[in-house]
Amino acid sequence: MLTVVNDQQYEFLEMLGVNSGDIVKYNDQKVYEAKEWLLPTPVGRITGATRDSLSNVRNALGVKTLPESERNLIIYCSRDVEDERRVANEPLLLAMLEDYIPDDMELIVFRRGWSARDTIKLFERASVIIGPHGAGLTNSLFSAPGTTLIEFLYLHNPPMMFWHMSSVLDIEYWMIPIPQGHWQQKELNVPFDEIKSIFKRVMQSRSGLISDPRQICEEGEEYQIDVDECRPCPQGS
């Protein structure tokens, strides 16, 4: 018995060799018995799986590591059709991102509804993945080492699974803190200046204009706001 909730998950299971006839959708009003249970390796609280486990999933799904010349997509993971963590003024944010994207790169807005195969092919071509904390960022699993992930993360009991996954998959991770944000918040007011600063430097690094997008700040000035200026972290972060 397996628990699935949408068509994409059925498709992933088929790609892993699970026969659709063997799938029983879970009903919490029933009692189930089984001769054998297969459970995933326990991990820390909503932190993430091991490097080997994630690599095994990539291999089992046939994920390809494309050459850098073919990874030309900036993928924005939108939550504008979801109930929580929608980004306020998202059209303005997307317009700002467009201003800093080189001509040889393309901005794609990703929402739920893509097939599993098309999702894998899309994120294989990612150069940068950006967006609020949510399931869409999980697809960075299909991206190549060296991809950049920029997450807008609420700071009320924040889950760190994308930081963890980035670390074990050699993805460059940036966090945009939302000090007053929380998991069930309907809309997140994201700091445009900080996003612009980080995204601009990431694009400059991708274009070879700077060698390292990460700015080294003096002690007590660890939060970057402008390209050439470091300031203290905002209250609550």
CSV table of C-alpha atoms in Angstrom, one decimal:
chain,number,residue,atom,x,y,z
A,1,MET,CA,0.0,0.0,0.0
A,2,LEU,CA,1.2,3.5,-0.9
A,3,THR,CA,-0.2,6.9,-0.1
A,4,VAL,CA,-0.5,9.2,-3.1
A,5,VAL,CA,-2.3,12.5,-3.4
A,6,ASN,CA,-1.9,13.7,-7.0
A,7,ASP,CA,-1.3,12.5,-10.5
A,8,GLN,CA,2.3,13.6,-10.5
A,9,GLN,CA,3.1,11.2,-7.6
A,10,TYR,CA,1.5,8.3,-9.6
A,11,GLU,CA,3.8,9.2,-12.5
A,12,PHE,CA,6.9,9.3,-10.3
A,13,LEU,CA,6.0,5.8,-8.9
A,14,GLU,CA,5.5,4.5,-12.4
A,15,MET,CA,9.0,5.8,-13.4
A,16,LEU,CA,10.3,3.9,-10.4
A,17,GLY,CA,8.7,0.7,-11.6
A,18,VAL,CA,5.7,0.6,-9.2
A,19,ASN,CA,2.7,-1.0,-10.9
A,20,SER,CA,-0.4,1.2,-10.6
A,21,GLY,CA,-2.4,-1.9,-9.7
A,22,ASP,CA,-0.3,-2.3,-6.6
A,23,ILE,CA,-1.2,1.2,-5.3
A,24,VAL,CA,-3.9,1.5,-2.7
A,25,LYS,CA,-4.9,5.1,-1.8
A,26,TYR,CA,-4.9,5.5,2.0
A,27,ASN,CA,-8.2,5.9,3.7
A,28,ASP,CA,-8.0,6.9,7.4
A,29,GLN,CA,-11.4,5.3,8.0
A,30,LYS,CA,-10.0,1.8,7.3
A,31,VAL,CA,-7.7,-0.6,9.1
A,32,TYR,CA,-5.0,-2.1,7.0
A,33,GLU,CA,-2.9,-5.2,7.4
A,34,ALA,CA,0.3,-6.2,5.6
A,35,LYS,CA,2.8,-9.0,5.6
A,36,GLU,CA,5.7,-6.6,4.9
A,37,TRP,CA,6.2,-2.8,5.4
A,38,LEU,CA,8.9,-0.8,3.6
A,39,LEU,CA,9.8,2.4,5.5
A,40,PRO,CA,12.2,5.1,4.5
A,41,THR,CA,15.4,5.7,6.6
A,42,PRO,CA,14.5,7.9,9.5
A,43,VAL,CA,15.8,11.5,9.2
A,44,GLY,CA,15.9,14.5,11.5
A,45,ARG,CA,12.7,16.5,11.9
A,46,ILE,CA,11.8,17.8,8.4
A,47,THR,CA,15.5,18.2,7.6
A,48,GLY,CA,16.2,15.9,4.7
A,49,ALA,CA,17.5,12.6,3.5
A,50,THR,CA,21.1,11.5,3.2
A,51,ARG,CA,23.4,12.2,0.2
A,52,ASP,CA,23.2,8.5,-0.8
A,53,SER,CA,19.4,8.5,-0.6
A,54,LEU,CA,19.0,11.6,-2.7
A,55,SER,CA,21.6,10.4,-5.3
A,56,ASN,CA,19.8,7.0,-5.5
A,57,VAL,CA,16.5,8.8,-6.3
A,58,ARG,CA,18.2,10.9,-9.0
A,59,ASN,CA,19.7,7.8,-10.5
A,60,ALA,CA,16.5,5.8,-10.3
A,61,LEU,CA,14.5,8.5,-12.1
A,62,GLY,CA,17.2,8.9,-14.8
A,63,VAL,CA,18.1,12.5,-13.9
A,64,LYS,CA,20.8,13.9,-16.2
A,65,THR,CA,23.5,16.3,-15.3
A,66,LEU,CA,23.5,18.6,-18.3
A,67,PRO,CA,26.6,20.7,-19.3
A,68,GLU,CA,26.6,24.3,-18.0
A,69,SER,CA,25.9,25.6,-21.5
A,70,GLU,CA,22.5,23.9,-21.5
A,71,ARG,CA,21.5,25.1,-18.1
A,72,ASN,CA,20.1,28.6,-19.0
A,73,LEU,CA,16.9,28.8,-17.0
A,74,ILE,CA,16.0,31.0,-14.0
A,75,ILE,CA,13.1,29.1,-12.5
A,76,TYR,CA,10.8,31.0,-10.2
A,77,CYS,CA,8.6,28.7,-8.1
A,78,SER,CA,5.4,30.5,-7.6
A,79,ARG,CA,2.7,29.8,-5.0
A,80,ASP,CA,0.1,32.2,-6.4
A,81,VAL,CA,-2.4,29.4,-6.7
A,82,GLU,CA,-1.8,28.0,-3.2
A,83,ASP,CA,-3.5,28.8,0.1
A,84,GLU,CA,-0.4,29.7,2.0
A,85,ARG,CA,2.8,31.7,1.5
A,86,ARG,CA,1.9,33.5,-1.7
A,87,VAL,CA,4.3,36.3,-2.4
A,88,ALA,CA,2.7,39.8,-2.2
A,89,ASN,CA,3.3,41.9,-5.3
A,90,GLU,CA,4.7,38.9,-7.1
A,91,PRO,CA,4.3,40.5,-10.6
A,92,LEU,CA,6.6,43.4,-9.5
A,93,LEU,CA,9.1,40.8,-8.2
A,94,LEU,CA,9.1,38.9,-11.5
A,95,ALA,CA,9.6,42.2,-13.4
A,96,MET,CA,12.6,43.0,-11.2
A,97,LEU,CA,14.2,39.6,-11.9
A,98,GLU,CA,13.7,40.1,-15.6
A,99,ASP,CA,15.7,43.3,-15.4
A,100,TYR,CA,18.9,41.4,-14.3
A,101,ILE,CA,18.6,38.3,-16.4
A,102,PRO,CA,21.2,38.1,-19.3
A,103,ASP,CA,19.9,37.8,-22.8
A,104,ASP,CA,21.1,34.2,-23.1
A,105,MET,CA,19.0,33.1,-20.1
A,106,GLU,CA,15.2,32.7,-19.7
A,107,LEU,CA,12.9,33.2,-16.7
A,108,ILE,CA,10.3,30.4,-16.3
A,109,VAL,CA,7.5,30.6,-13.7
A,110,PHE,CA,6.8,27.1,-12.3
A,111,ARG,CA,3.5,26.1,-10.7
A,112,ARG,CA,2.0,22.8,-9.7
A,113,GLY,CA,0.4,20.9,-12.6
A,114,TRP,CA,3.5,19.9,-14.6
A,115,SER,CA,3.9,16.3,-15.3
A,116,ALA,CA,6.7,14.4,-13.5
A,117,ARG,CA,8.8,13.9,-16.6
A,118,ASP,CA,8.5,17.6,-17.8
A,119,THR,CA,9.3,18.7,-14.2
A,120,ILE,CA,12.6,16.7,-14.3
A,121,LYS,CA,13.5,18.0,-17.7
A,122,LEU,CA,12.8,21.6,-16.7
A,123,PHE,CA,14.9,21.5,-13.5
A,124,GLU,CA,17.7,19.7,-15.2
A,125,ARG,CA,18.1,23.0,-17.2
A,126,ALA,CA,18.1,25.2,-14.1
A,127,SER,CA,20.8,27.7,-13.5
A,128,VAL,CA,19.0,29.5,-10.6
A,129,ILE,CA,15.9,28.4,-8.6
A,130,ILE,CA,14.2,31.1,-6.6
A,131,GLY,CA,11.0,31.4,-4.6
A,132,PRO,CA,9.2,31.1,-1.3
A,133,HIS,CA,9.5,28.0,0.9
A,134,GLY,CA,7.3,25.3,-0.5
A,135,ALA,CA,7.1,22.0,-2.4
A,136,GLY,CA,8.2,23.5,-5.7
A,137,LEU,CA,11.7,24.0,-4.3
A,138,THR,CA,11.9,20.2,-3.8
A,139,ASN,CA,12.5,19.9,-7.5
A,140,SER,CA,16.0,21.3,-7.1
A,141,LEU,CA,16.7,17.6,-6.5
A,142,PHE,CA,16.7,17.3,-10.3
A,143,SER,CA,19.2,20.2,-10.8
A,144,ALA,CA,22.9,19.9,-11.4
A,145,PRO,CA,25.6,20.6,-8.8
A,146,GLY,CA,26.5,24.3,-9.0
A,147,THR,CA,22.9,25.4,-9.4
A,148,THR,CA,21.9,28.3,-7.2
A,149,LEU,CA,18.8,28.0,-4.9
A,150,ILE,CA,17.4,31.2,-3.3
A,151,GLU,CA,14.7,30.5,-0.7
A,152,PHE,CA,12.4,33.1,0.9
A,153,LEU,CA,12.1,31.5,4.3
A,154,TYR,CA,9.9,32.4,7.2
A,155,LEU,CA,11.7,32.5,10.6
A,156,HIS,CA,8.9,31.3,12.9
A,157,ASN,CA,10.1,27.7,13.5
A,158,PRO,CA,11.8,27.5,10.0
A,159,PRO,CA,12.3,24.1,8.4
A,160,MET,CA,15.8,23.8,6.9
A,161,MET,CA,15.3,20.9,4.4
A,162,PHE,CA,16.3,22.9,1.4
A,163,TRP,CA,19.4,24.2,3.0
A,164,HIS,CA,20.2,20.6,3.9
A,165,MET,CA,19.4,19.2,0.5
A,166,SER,CA,21.5,22.0,-1.2
A,167,SER,CA,24.4,21.1,1.1
A,168,VAL,CA,24.5,17.4,0.2
A,169,LEU,CA,23.8,18.0,-3.5
A,170,ASP,CA,26.5,20.7,-3.9
A,171,ILE,CA,23.9,23.4,-4.7
A,172,GLU,CA,24.7,27.0,-3.8
A,173,TYR,CA,22.1,28.0,-1.2
A,174,TRP,CA,20.9,31.5,-0.3
A,175,MET,CA,18.3,32.3,2.3
A,176,ILE,CA,16.1,35.5,2.2
A,177,PRO,CA,14.8,35.7,5.8
A,178,ILE,CA,11.2,36.7,6.4
A,179,PRO,CA,11.5,37.6,10.1
A,180,GLN,CA,7.7,37.9,10.8
A,181,GLY,CA,6.7,35.1,8.5
A,182,HIS,CA,5.2,31.8,9.5
A,183,TRP,CA,4.2,28.5,7.8
A,184,GLN,CA,0.4,29.2,7.4
A,185,GLN,CA,0.7,32.8,6.5
A,186,LYS,CA,-1.5,33.7,3.5
A,187,GLU,CA,1.0,36.1,2.0
A,188,LEU,CA,4.6,36.9,2.5
A,189,ASN,CA,6.0,40.4,2.2
A,190,VAL,CA,9.4,39.7,0.8
A,191,PRO,CA,12.3,42.2,1.0
A,192,PHE,CA,12.7,43.4,-2.6
A,193,ASP,CA,16.1,45.2,-1.9
A,194,GLU,CA,17.7,42.1,-0.4
A,195,ILE,CA,16.4,39.8,-3.2
A,196,LYS,CA,17.6,42.3,-5.9
A,197,SER,CA,21.0,42.5,-4.3
A,198,ILE,CA,21.6,38.8,-4.0
A,199,PHE,CA,20.0,38.0,-7.4
A,200,LYS,CA,22.1,40.7,-9.1
A,201,ARG,CA,25.3,39.3,-7.7
A,202,VAL,CA,24.4,35.8,-8.6
A,203,MET,CA,23.8,36.9,-12.2
A,204,GLN,CA,27.1,38.8,-12.2
A,205,SER,CA,28.8,35.7,-11.1
A,206,ARG,CA,27.1,33.6,-13.7
A,207,SER,CA,28.2,36.1,-16.4
A,208,GLY,CA,31.8,36.1,-15.1
A,209,LEU,CA,31.7,39.7,-14.0
A,210,ILE,CA,32.6,38.8,-10.4
A,211,SER,CA,34.4,35.7,-9.1
A,212,ASP,CA,32.3,35.1,-5.9
A,213,PRO,CA,28.8,36.4,-5.3
A,214,ARG,CA,29.2,36.0,-1.6
A,215,GLN,CA,30.4,39.1,0.1
A,216,ILE,CA,32.6,38.7,3.2
A,217,CYS,CA,31.3,41.1,5.9
A,218,GLU,CA,33.0,42.4,9.1
A,219,GLU,CA,31.9,40.9,12.4
A,220,GLY,CA,28.4,42.1,13.3
A,221,GLU,CA,27.6,43.1,9.7
A,222,GLU,CA,26.7,39.7,8.3
A,223,TYR,CA,23.5,40.6,6.4
A,224,GLN,CA,24.0,42.0,2.9
A,225,ILE,CA,21.6,44.6,1.7
A,226,ASP,CA,23.4,46.4,-1.1
A,227,VAL,CA,26.0,45.1,-3.5
A,228,ASP,CA,28.9,46.9,-1.8
A,229,GLU,CA,27.5,47.3,1.7
A,230,CYS,CA,27.0,44.9,4.7
A,231,ARG,CA,24.6,45.7,7.5
A,232,PRO,CA,23.4,43.9,10.7
A,233,CYS,CA,20.9,41.1,10.4
A,234,PRO,CA,17.2,42.3,10.8
A,235,GLN,CA,15.6,41.9,14.1
A,236,GLY,CA,14.1,38.4,14.6
A,237,SER,CA,16.6,36.6,12.3
